[in-house]
Amino acid sequence: MSFENLWRDQSAIGRDADTGGYTRGGWTPSEREATEWFLDQCAARDLKVESDGIGNLIAWWGPTDRPGVVTGSHLDSVIDGGAFDGPLGVVSALAAVDLLRAQGFSPSVPVGVGAFVEEEGSRFGMPCLGSRVAAGVLSAEKALALTDRQGVSLRAALEAAGTDPSGVGPSPLLERIGTFVELHVEQGRGLTAPVGVASSIWPHGRYRFTFDGEANHAGTTLMEDRHDPMLTYAMTALAANKQARLAGARATFGRLSIEPNGTNAVPSRVIAWLDARAADTATLESLLAAITRQAVERAERDGTTVAVVPESVSPIVDFPAGLRDRLVGVLDGAPVLPTGAGHDAGVFSAAGIPTAMLFVRNPTGISHSPAEFAEEDDCLAGVEALAAVLKDLAQ
């Protein structure tokens, strides 16, 4: 089946008719439907699928007696996200296997196509959840205790999906991954050629800011008598924007929880989640410190308090130079660029697996949005590039 047909079939799953976006949180109906689509495609190609305790999948082609080269990505999405972030890597992997088979190539080592669960963390708040658990970075105990916005635990979600939570833990699948190559749509405007190679992933983190104040009547409480945590949060969001611009970094408050969340009440609590990223660890730490300092100073003036808790922090990932340069050579001098986005590839690289990434050009730079886009010709170039890399690594 051609890339075009694969893409058409996969991208029809879970698309919102009103926004054009996708909301495929881990173990939700739309994400499960996409997973079933993947399993069907693997069966149609006689690929042997293996799963670990949390539901990460690798479908194998070729010999099975040694570690091999694995490609793939994820099928879940952010809330109302785009079609390309994740699924492009899975569809391209299947299409690359089809292309290599059509060329008569027979791999000397196993070639795996992977689909890793809850990479975005849109349901349970932990990015790269499946790969973190697989690599032993996140313990089974902590993972199973995670809850979604409705209070459903990961343990309960797995049970509802028919998965025994007792199997969650470090994955034997990783022992089979000799090399990992993830193809992904670029999530910025740094790439001018159809395909590029990643050099590194910026360090990044998610931090929970809890602003506490005093609930009161919106109509009767004098402005000078208020202890309004919303004001403290608002100033902190502005501070984050300014500090990130000064540092050449990224800082985003994209999620809020407000109590009691009434139109006619001064809030008692505002919880805000900060996503912060920078080119190096020192800059990231300095950025967080500056934002926190200004939040505390404003809280003192507002008569409120602020507490900051890191929920996940990922260090910088520098992909192995030898493997990176090998891919550049295979692709006739493809451009090399860093990324500020996190990926399963970063987790696997930190776990000691030789890892590389290919990027497919994004003409607008928009991502995590229904407007996310890549030209079909560039996607086809990505399939050809991935096939060439797999052929080089698997012969």
Short mmCIF file of N, CA, C and O in Angstrom, two decimals, residues 242-373:
data_model
loop_
_atom_site.label_atom_id
_atom_site.label_comp_id
_atom_site.label_asym_id
_atom_site.label_seq_id
_atom_site.Cartn_x
_atom_site.Cartn_y
_atom_site.Cartn_z
N LYS A 242 8.68 37.54 29.27
CA LYS A 242 9.81 38.47 29.17
C LYS A 242 11.13 37.75 29.39
O LYS A 242 12.10 37.94 28.64
N GLN A 243 11.20 36.91 30.42
CA GLN A 243 12.45 36.23 30.74
C GLN A 243 12.87 35.27 29.62
O GLN A 243 14.06 35.14 29.31
N ALA A 244 11.89 34.59 29.00
CA ALA A 244 12.22 33.68 27.91
C ALA A 244 12.77 34.45 26.71
O ALA A 244 13.73 34.02 26.06
N ARG A 245 12.16 35.59 26.41
CA ARG A 245 12.65 36.40 25.29
C ARG A 245 14.08 36.89 25.56
O ARG A 245 14.93 36.88 24.66
N LEU A 246 14.34 37.32 26.79
CA LEU A 246 15.68 37.80 27.13
C LEU A 246 16.72 36.70 27.03
O LEU A 246 17.88 36.95 26.66
N ALA A 247 16.32 35.47 27.34
CA ALA A 247 17.26 34.34 27.37
C ALA A 247 17.35 33.60 26.04
O ALA A 247 18.15 32.67 25.91
N GLY A 248 16.51 33.97 25.07
CA GLY A 248 16.46 33.21 23.83
C GLY A 248 15.92 31.82 24.06
O GLY A 248 16.31 30.86 23.37
N ALA A 249 15.04 31.67 25.02
CA ALA A 249 14.50 30.38 25.42
C ALA A 249 13.01 30.34 25.11
O ALA A 249 12.49 31.17 24.36
N ARG A 250 12.30 29.37 25.70
CA ARG A 250 10.86 29.23 25.51
C ARG A 250 10.20 29.06 26.88
O ARG A 250 10.70 28.30 27.71
N ALA A 251 9.09 29.75 27.09
CA ALA A 251 8.33 29.59 28.33
C ALA A 251 6.85 29.78 28.01
O ALA A 251 6.47 30.78 27.40
N THR A 252 6.05 28.81 28.42
CA THR A 252 4.63 28.81 28.06
C THR A 252 3.78 28.33 29.22
O THR A 252 4.00 27.23 29.74
N PHE A 253 2.83 29.16 29.64
CA PHE A 253 1.76 28.70 30.53
C PHE A 253 0.57 28.35 29.63
O PHE A 253 -0.10 29.24 29.10
N GLY A 254 0.33 27.06 29.44
CA GLY A 254 -0.70 26.65 28.52
C GLY A 254 -1.87 25.93 29.16
O GLY A 254 -2.83 25.55 28.48
N ARG A 255 -1.81 25.73 30.47
CA ARG A 255 -2.88 24.99 31.16
C ARG A 255 -3.14 25.63 32.51
O ARG A 255 -2.20 25.95 33.23
N LEU A 256 -4.42 25.80 32.85
CA LEU A 256 -4.81 26.42 34.12
C LEU A 256 -5.91 25.60 34.81
O LEU A 256 -6.74 24.99 34.15
N SER A 257 -5.89 25.64 36.13
CA SER A 257 -6.99 25.13 36.94
C SER A 257 -7.30 26.20 37.98
O SER A 257 -6.40 26.65 38.69
N ILE A 258 -8.57 26.61 38.06
CA ILE A 258 -8.95 27.73 38.93
C ILE A 258 -10.02 27.28 39.91
O ILE A 258 -10.97 26.60 39.53
N GLU A 259 -9.86 27.66 41.17
CA GLU A 259 -10.85 27.35 42.20
C GLU A 259 -11.31 28.65 42.85
O GLU A 259 -10.48 29.51 43.14
N PRO A 260 -12.61 28.85 43.09
CA PRO A 260 -13.71 27.93 42.76
C PRO A 260 -14.18 28.03 41.31
O PRO A 260 -15.12 27.35 40.93
N ASN A 261 -13.54 28.87 40.52
CA ASN A 261 -13.86 28.98 39.09
C ASN A 261 -15.26 29.55 38.85
O ASN A 261 -15.99 29.10 37.98
N GLY A 262 -15.59 30.55 39.64
CA GLY A 262 -16.89 31.23 39.49
C GLY A 262 -16.70 32.63 38.96
O GLY A 262 -15.74 33.34 39.32
N THR A 263 -17.60 33.07 38.13
CA THR A 263 -17.50 34.40 37.52
C THR A 263 -17.57 35.50 38.57
O THR A 263 -16.91 36.54 38.45
N ASN A 264 -18.36 35.28 39.63
CA ASN A 264 -18.57 36.34 40.63
C ASN A 264 -17.80 36.09 41.91
O ASN A 264 -18.20 36.55 42.98
N ALA A 265 -16.66 35.37 41.80
CA ALA A 265 -15.85 35.10 42.99
C ALA A 265 -14.38 35.35 42.72
O ALA A 265 -13.86 34.98 41.66
N VAL A 266 -13.73 36.00 43.69
CA VAL A 266 -12.27 36.08 43.66
C VAL A 266 -11.74 34.67 43.87
O VAL A 266 -12.19 33.97 44.79
N PRO A 267 -10.82 34.18 43.05
CA PRO A 267 -10.34 32.81 43.21
C PRO A 267 -9.61 32.59 44.53
O PRO A 267 -9.00 33.52 45.09
N SER A 268 -9.67 31.37 45.02
CA SER A 268 -8.87 30.99 46.17
C SER A 268 -7.57 30.32 45.74
O SER A 268 -6.57 30.36 46.46
N ARG A 269 -7.58 29.71 44.56
CA ARG A 269 -6.38 29.01 44.10
C ARG A 269 -6.34 29.03 42.57
O ARG A 269 -7.35 28.86 41.91
N VAL A 270 -5.14 29.22 42.06
CA VAL A 270 -4.88 29.07 40.63
C VAL A 270 -3.68 28.13 40.49
O VAL A 270 -2.63 28.37 41.09
N ILE A 271 -3.87 27.07 39.74
CA ILE A 271 -2.76 26.17 39.43
C ILE A 271 -2.45 26.35 37.95
O ILE A 271 -3.33 26.28 37.10
N ALA A 272 -1.18 26.61 37.65
CA ALA A 272 -0.75 26.86 36.27
C ALA A 272 0.47 26.00 35.96
O ALA A 272 1.37 25.87 36.80
N TRP A 273 0.47 25.43 34.77
CA TRP A 273 1.58 24.56 34.37
C TRP A 273 2.46 25.29 33.38
O TRP A 273 2.00 25.75 32.32
N LEU A 274 3.76 25.39 33.73
CA LEU A 274 4.74 26.05 32.88
C LEU A 274 5.52 25.01 32.09
O LEU A 274 6.05 24.05 32.65
N ASP A 275 5.60 25.21 30.79
CA ASP A 275 6.48 24.44 29.92
C ASP A 275 7.65 25.36 29.59
O ASP A 275 7.46 26.43 29.00
N ALA A 276 8.86 24.94 29.99
CA ALA A 276 10.04 25.78 29.77
C ALA A 276 11.12 24.98 29.05
O ALA A 276 11.35 23.81 29.37
N ARG A 277 11.80 25.63 28.09
CA ARG A 277 12.82 24.96 27.29
C ARG A 277 13.92 25.95 26.96
O ARG A 277 13.67 27.15 26.81
N ALA A 278 15.14 25.43 26.83
CA ALA A 278 16.27 26.28 26.50
C ALA A 278 17.35 25.46 25.81
O ALA A 278 17.32 24.23 25.83
N ALA A 279 18.30 26.14 25.21
CA ALA A 279 19.34 25.45 24.45
C ALA A 279 20.31 24.69 25.33
O ALA A 279 20.99 23.77 24.87
N ASP A 280 20.41 25.06 26.61
CA ASP A 280 21.31 24.36 27.52
C ASP A 280 20.72 24.37 28.93
O ASP A 280 19.82 25.15 29.24
N THR A 281 21.24 23.49 29.76
CA THR A 281 20.68 23.31 31.10
C THR A 281 20.83 24.56 31.96
O THR A 281 19.92 24.93 32.71
N ALA A 282 21.97 25.21 31.87
CA ALA A 282 22.19 26.41 32.68
C ALA A 282 21.17 27.49 32.36
O ALA A 282 20.64 28.15 33.27
N THR A 283 20.87 27.67 31.08
CA THR A 283 19.89 28.68 30.70
C THR A 283 18.50 28.30 31.19
O THR A 283 17.72 29.14 31.66
N LEU A 284 18.16 27.01 31.09
CA LEU A 284 16.85 26.55 31.57
C LEU A 284 16.71 26.79 33.07
O LEU A 284 15.68 27.30 33.54
N GLU A 285 17.73 26.43 33.82
CA GLU A 285 17.67 26.62 35.27
C GLU A 285 17.60 28.09 35.64
O GLU A 285 16.86 28.49 36.56
N SER A 286 18.35 28.92 34.93
CA SER A 286 18.33 30.37 35.18
C SER A 286 16.96 30.95 34.85
O SER A 286 16.44 31.80 35.57
N LEU A 287 16.36 30.47 33.76
CA LEU A 287 15.04 30.93 33.37
C LEU A 287 14.01 30.60 34.43
O LEU A 287 13.22 31.47 34.85
N LEU A 288 14.00 29.36 34.89
CA LEU A 288 13.05 28.95 35.92
C LEU A 288 13.25 29.76 37.20
O LEU A 288 12.28 30.19 37.84
N ALA A 289 14.50 29.99 37.58
CA ALA A 289 14.79 30.75 38.80
C ALA A 289 14.28 32.18 38.69
O ALA A 289 13.71 32.73 39.65
N ALA A 290 14.45 32.80 37.52
CA ALA A 290 14.00 34.17 37.33
C ALA A 290 12.48 34.26 37.38
O ALA A 290 11.91 35.17 38.01
N ILE A 291 11.80 33.33 36.76
CA ILE A 291 10.33 33.33 36.78
C ILE A 291 9.82 33.10 38.20
O ILE A 291 8.90 33.79 38.67
N THR A 292 10.43 32.15 38.89
CA THR A 292 10.01 31.84 40.26
C THR A 292 10.24 33.02 41.18
O THR A 292 9.39 33.36 42.02
N ARG A 293 11.38 33.69 41.03
CA ARG A 293 11.69 34.84 41.88
C ARG A 293 10.66 35.94 41.71
O ARG A 293 10.16 36.52 42.69
N GLN A 294 10.30 36.22 40.46
CA GLN A 294 9.32 37.28 40.24
C GLN A 294 7.93 36.87 40.71
O GLN A 294 7.16 37.71 41.18
N ALA A 295 7.62 35.59 40.64
CA ALA A 295 6.34 35.12 41.15
C ALA A 295 6.25 35.30 42.65
O ALA A 295 5.23 35.75 43.20
N VAL A 296 7.33 34.96 43.34
CA VAL A 296 7.35 35.08 44.81
C VAL A 296 7.27 36.55 45.22
O VAL A 296 6.54 36.91 46.17
N GLU A 297 8.00 37.41 44.52
CA GLU A 297 7.97 38.83 44.85
C GLU A 297 6.56 39.40 44.66
O GLU A 297 6.08 40.18 45.49
N ARG A 298 5.90 38.99 43.59
CA ARG A 298 4.55 39.49 43.36
C ARG A 298 3.57 38.92 44.38
O ARG A 298 2.64 39.63 44.85
N ALA A 299 3.76 37.67 44.78
CA ALA A 299 2.89 37.05 45.77
C ALA A 299 2.96 37.80 47.09
O ALA A 299 1.94 37.98 47.77
N GLU A 300 4.13 38.27 47.45
CA GLU A 300 4.27 39.04 48.69
C GLU A 300 3.46 40.32 48.62
O GLU A 300 2.84 40.73 49.61
N ARG A 301 3.42 40.96 47.47
CA ARG A 301 2.65 42.19 47.32
C ARG A 301 1.14 41.91 47.30
O ARG A 301 0.34 42.72 47.77
N ASP A 302 0.75 40.76 46.75
CA ASP A 302 -0.67 40.43 46.62
C ASP A 302 -1.25 39.77 47.86
O ASP A 302 -2.47 39.56 47.94
N GLY A 303 -0.41 39.42 48.82
CA GLY A 303 -0.89 38.69 49.98
C GLY A 303 -1.28 37.26 49.63
O GLY A 303 -2.22 36.70 50.21
N THR A 304 -0.57 36.69 48.68
CA THR A 304 -0.81 35.31 48.26
C THR A 304 0.47 34.50 48.46
O THR A 304 1.48 35.02 48.93
N THR A 305 0.41 33.24 48.11
CA THR A 305 1.61 32.40 48.18
C THR A 305 1.76 31.66 46.85
O THR A 305 0.80 31.50 46.09
N VAL A 306 2.98 31.19 46.58
CA VAL A 306 3.24 30.42 45.37
C VAL A 306 4.17 29.27 45.72
O VAL A 306 5.13 29.44 46.48
N ALA A 307 3.86 28.10 45.20
CA ALA A 307 4.71 26.92 45.35
C ALA A 307 4.98 26.35 43.96
O ALA A 307 4.07 26.27 43.13
N VAL A 308 6.21 25.95 43.71
CA VAL A 308 6.62 25.44 42.40
C VAL A 308 7.11 24.01 42.54
O VAL A 308 8.00 23.73 43.36
N VAL A 309 6.53 23.10 41.76
CA VAL A 309 6.92 21.69 41.80
C VAL A 309 7.23 21.22 40.38
O VAL A 309 6.38 21.35 39.50
N PRO A 310 8.43 20.69 40.14
CA PRO A 310 8.71 20.14 38.81
C PRO A 310 7.98 18.81 38.62
O PRO A 310 8.05 17.93 39.48
N GLU A 311 7.26 18.67 37.53
CA GLU A 311 6.55 17.42 37.26
C GLU A 311 7.37 16.50 36.36
O GLU A 311 7.28 15.28 36.46
N SER A 312 8.13 17.08 35.45
CA SER A 312 9.06 16.29 34.64
C SER A 312 10.13 17.23 34.11
O SER A 312 9.83 18.35 33.69
N VAL A 313 11.37 16.77 34.15
CA VAL A 313 12.49 17.56 33.64
C VAL A 313 13.38 16.63 32.82
O VAL A 313 13.79 15.57 33.31
N SER A 314 13.66 17.04 31.60
CA SER A 314 14.49 16.22 30.71
C SER A 314 15.78 16.97 30.38
O SER A 314 15.72 18.13 29.96
N PRO A 315 16.94 16.34 30.57
CA PRO A 315 18.20 17.01 30.25
C PRO A 315 18.41 17.12 28.75
O PRO A 315 17.67 16.54 27.96
N ILE A 316 19.42 17.85 28.37
CA ILE A 316 19.75 17.97 26.96
C ILE A 316 20.12 16.60 26.40
O ILE A 316 20.69 15.75 27.09
N VAL A 317 19.74 16.37 25.17
CA VAL A 317 20.11 15.14 24.46
C VAL A 317 20.94 15.54 23.24
O VAL A 317 20.45 16.24 22.35
N ASP A 318 22.19 15.10 23.23
CA ASP A 318 23.04 15.27 22.05
C ASP A 318 23.12 13.91 21.36
O ASP A 318 23.68 12.96 21.92
N PHE A 319 22.53 13.82 20.18
CA PHE A 319 22.54 12.54 19.48
C PHE A 319 23.98 12.17 19.08
O PHE A 319 24.78 13.06 18.77
N PRO A 320 24.31 10.87 19.11
CA PRO A 320 25.69 10.46 18.81
C PRO A 320 26.18 11.01 17.47
O PRO A 320 25.52 10.83 16.43
N ALA A 321 27.31 11.67 17.51
CA ALA A 321 27.81 12.34 16.32
C ALA A 321 28.11 11.35 15.20
O ALA A 321 27.88 11.64 14.01
N GLY A 322 28.63 10.18 15.55
CA GLY A 322 28.97 9.20 14.52
C GLY A 322 27.75 8.74 13.74
O GLY A 322 27.78 8.67 12.50
N LEU A 323 26.68 8.41 14.46
CA LEU A 323 25.45 7.98 13.80
C LEU A 323 24.82 9.13 13.03
O LEU A 323 24.35 8.95 11.90
N ARG A 324 24.81 10.31 13.64
CA ARG A 324 24.26 11.49 12.96
C ARG A 324 24.98 11.73 11.64
O ARG A 324 24.34 11.92 10.59
N ASP A 325 26.31 11.70 11.68
CA ASP A 325 27.08 11.97 10.46
C ASP A 325 26.90 10.87 9.43
O ASP A 325 26.94 11.12 8.22
N ARG A 326 26.69 9.64 9.90
CA ARG A 326 26.43 8.55 8.97
C ARG A 326 25.14 8.80 8.20
O ARG A 326 25.08 8.62 6.99
N LEU A 327 24.10 9.25 8.92
CA LEU A 327 22.83 9.55 8.25
C LEU A 327 22.98 10.71 7.28
O LEU A 327 22.42 10.68 6.17
N VAL A 328 23.73 11.72 7.66
CA VAL A 328 23.97 12.86 6.78
C VAL A 328 24.64 12.39 5.49
O VAL A 328 24.29 12.83 4.39
N GLY A 329 25.59 11.47 5.63
CA GLY A 329 26.26 10.93 4.45
C GLY A 329 25.33 10.13 3.56
O GLY A 329 25.35 10.27 2.33
N VAL A 330 24.52 9.29 4.17
CA VAL A 330 23.55 8.49 3.40
C VAL A 330 22.60 9.40 2.64
O VAL A 330 22.20 9.09 1.51
N LEU A 331 22.26 10.54 3.23
CA LEU A 331 21.29 11.46 2.64
C LEU A 331 21.96 12.61 1.89
O LEU A 331 21.38 13.69 1.74
N ASP A 332 23.19 12.39 1.45
CA ASP A 332 23.89 13.33 0.57
C ASP A 332 24.00 14.73 1.16
O ASP A 332 23.71 15.73 0.51
N GLY A 333 24.39 14.78 2.44
CA GLY A 333 24.64 16.08 3.07
C GLY A 333 23.40 16.78 3.55
O GLY A 333 23.33 18.02 3.50
N ALA A 334 22.42 16.04 4.05
CA ALA A 334 21.20 16.66 4.59
C ALA A 334 21.56 17.64 5.69
O ALA A 334 22.52 17.42 6.45
N PRO A 335 20.81 18.73 5.83
CA PRO A 335 21.10 19.72 6.88
C PRO A 335 20.90 19.13 8.27
O PRO A 335 20.09 18.22 8.46
N VAL A 336 21.63 19.68 9.23
CA VAL A 336 21.58 19.23 10.62
C VAL A 336 21.06 20.38 11.48
O VAL A 336 21.51 21.52 11.32
N LEU A 337 20.12 20.09 12.37
CA LEU A 337 19.54 21.15 13.20
C LEU A 337 19.05 20.59 14.52
O LEU A 337 18.71 19.41 14.62
N PRO A 338 19.06 21.43 15.58
CA PRO A 338 18.52 21.01 16.88
C PRO A 338 17.01 21.20 16.92
O PRO A 338 16.42 21.80 16.02
N THR A 339 16.40 20.70 17.98
CA THR A 339 14.96 20.89 18.16
C THR A 339 14.66 21.20 19.61
O THR A 339 15.33 20.70 20.52
N GLY A 340 13.63 22.01 19.81
CA GLY A 340 13.16 22.31 21.16
C GLY A 340 12.05 21.39 21.61
O GLY A 340 11.56 21.53 22.73
N ALA A 341 11.64 20.46 20.75
CA ALA A 341 10.55 19.54 21.08
C ALA A 341 11.10 18.24 21.66
O ALA A 341 12.15 17.76 21.24
N GLY A 342 10.36 17.67 22.60
CA GLY A 342 10.76 16.39 23.18
C GLY A 342 10.24 15.23 22.35
O GLY A 342 9.22 15.34 21.67
N HIS A 343 10.93 14.09 22.42
CA HIS A 343 10.57 12.92 21.63
C HIS A 343 10.96 11.64 22.36
O HIS A 343 11.87 11.64 23.20
N ASP A 344 10.32 10.54 22.01
CA ASP A 344 10.74 9.24 22.53
C ASP A 344 12.22 8.99 22.22
O ASP A 344 12.93 8.36 23.01
N ALA A 345 12.68 9.48 21.07
CA ALA A 345 14.08 9.31 20.70
C ALA A 345 15.01 9.87 21.77
O ALA A 345 16.09 9.32 22.02
N GLY A 346 14.62 10.95 22.41
CA GLY A 346 15.44 11.52 23.47
C GLY A 346 15.54 10.61 24.67
O GLY A 346 16.61 10.49 25.29
N VAL A 347 14.44 9.95 25.02
CA VAL A 347 14.44 9.02 26.15
C VAL A 347 15.33 7.83 25.83
O VAL A 347 16.14 7.39 26.66
N PHE A 348 15.18 7.28 24.62
CA PHE A 348 15.97 6.11 24.26
C PHE A 348 17.46 6.45 24.17
O PHE A 348 18.31 5.65 24.55
N SER A 349 17.76 7.64 23.69
CA SER A 349 19.16 8.06 23.62
C SER A 349 19.76 8.17 25.02
O SER A 349 20.88 7.70 25.27
N ALA A 350 19.00 8.78 25.94
CA ALA A 350 19.48 8.90 27.31
C ALA A 350 19.65 7.55 27.98
O ALA A 350 20.44 7.40 28.91
N ALA A 351 18.91 6.54 27.50
CA ALA A 351 19.01 5.19 28.04
C ALA A 351 20.20 4.42 27.46
O ALA A 351 20.41 3.25 27.82
N GLY A 352 20.95 5.05 26.57
CA GLY A 352 22.16 4.43 26.04
C GLY A 352 21.99 3.75 24.70
O GLY A 352 22.92 3.10 24.21
N ILE A 353 20.82 3.88 24.07
CA ILE A 353 20.59 3.30 22.76
C ILE A 353 21.08 4.28 21.69
O ILE A 353 20.70 5.45 21.72
N PRO A 354 21.92 3.83 20.74
CA PRO A 354 22.32 4.73 19.65
C PRO A 354 21.07 5.21 18.89
O PRO A 354 20.31 4.41 18.36
N THR A 355 20.88 6.52 18.87
CA THR A 355 19.62 7.09 18.40
C THR A 355 19.86 8.27 17.48
O THR A 355 20.80 9.04 17.66
N ALA A 356 18.98 8.38 16.49
CA ALA A 356 19.04 9.52 15.56
C ALA A 356 17.61 9.91 15.20
O ALA A 356 16.66 9.15 15.43
N MET A 357 17.47 11.10 14.61
CA MET A 357 16.17 11.59 14.18
C MET A 357 16.26 12.20 12.80
O MET A 357 17.25 12.87 12.46
N LEU A 358 15.22 11.97 12.01
CA LEU A 358 15.03 12.66 10.75
C LEU A 358 13.84 13.60 10.89
O LEU A 358 12.84 13.26 11.51
N PHE A 359 13.95 14.78 10.28
CA PHE A 359 12.85 15.73 10.27
C PHE A 359 12.35 15.94 8.85
O PHE A 359 13.14 16.02 7.91
N VAL A 360 11.02 16.04 8.71
CA VAL A 360 10.40 16.40 7.45
C VAL A 360 9.95 17.85 7.54
O VAL A 360 9.38 18.27 8.56
N ARG A 361 10.22 18.61 6.53
CA ARG A 361 9.98 20.06 6.52
C ARG A 361 8.52 20.41 6.87
O ARG A 361 7.58 19.77 6.40
N ASN A 362 8.39 21.44 7.67
CA ASN A 362 7.09 22.00 8.04
C ASN A 362 7.07 23.43 7.49
O ASN A 362 7.74 24.31 8.02
N PRO A 363 6.33 23.70 6.42
CA PRO A 363 6.45 25.01 5.75
C PRO A 363 6.00 26.20 6.60
O PRO A 363 6.47 27.31 6.40
N THR A 364 5.09 25.97 7.55
CA THR A 364 4.59 27.07 8.37
C THR A 364 5.25 27.13 9.74
O THR A 364 5.22 28.15 10.41
N GLY A 365 5.81 26.02 10.18
CA GLY A 365 6.35 25.94 11.53
C GLY A 365 5.30 25.68 12.59
O GLY A 365 5.64 25.54 13.76
N ILE A 366 4.03 25.62 12.21
CA ILE A 366 2.95 25.41 13.19
C ILE A 366 2.88 23.95 13.58
O ILE A 366 2.92 23.06 12.73
N SER A 367 2.76 23.68 14.87
CA SER A 367 2.62 22.32 15.37
C SER A 367 1.76 22.35 16.63
O SER A 367 1.51 23.42 17.19
N HIS A 368 1.31 21.18 17.08
CA HIS A 368 0.38 21.07 18.21
C HIS A 368 -0.86 21.91 17.93
O HIS A 368 -1.40 22.58 18.81
N SER A 369 -1.32 21.84 16.70
CA SER A 369 -2.46 22.63 16.24
C SER A 369 -3.06 21.93 15.03
O SER A 369 -2.32 21.27 14.26
N PRO A 370 -4.37 22.07 14.80
CA PRO A 370 -4.95 21.50 13.59
C PRO A 370 -4.31 22.03 12.31
O PRO A 370 -4.41 21.39 11.26
N ALA A 371 -3.65 23.18 12.39
CA ALA A 371 -3.02 23.77 11.21
C ALA A 371 -1.66 23.16 10.88
O ALA A 371 -1.04 23.53 9.88
N GLU A 372 -1.19 22.23 11.69
CA GLU A 372 0.08 21.54 11.43
C GLU A 372 0.05 20.92 10.03
O GLU A 372 -0.96 20.34 9.62
N PHE A 373 1.17 21.02 9.29
CA PHE A 373 1.11 20.62 7.88
C PHE A 373 2.49 20.26 7.36
O PHE A 373 3.51 20.78 7.81
#
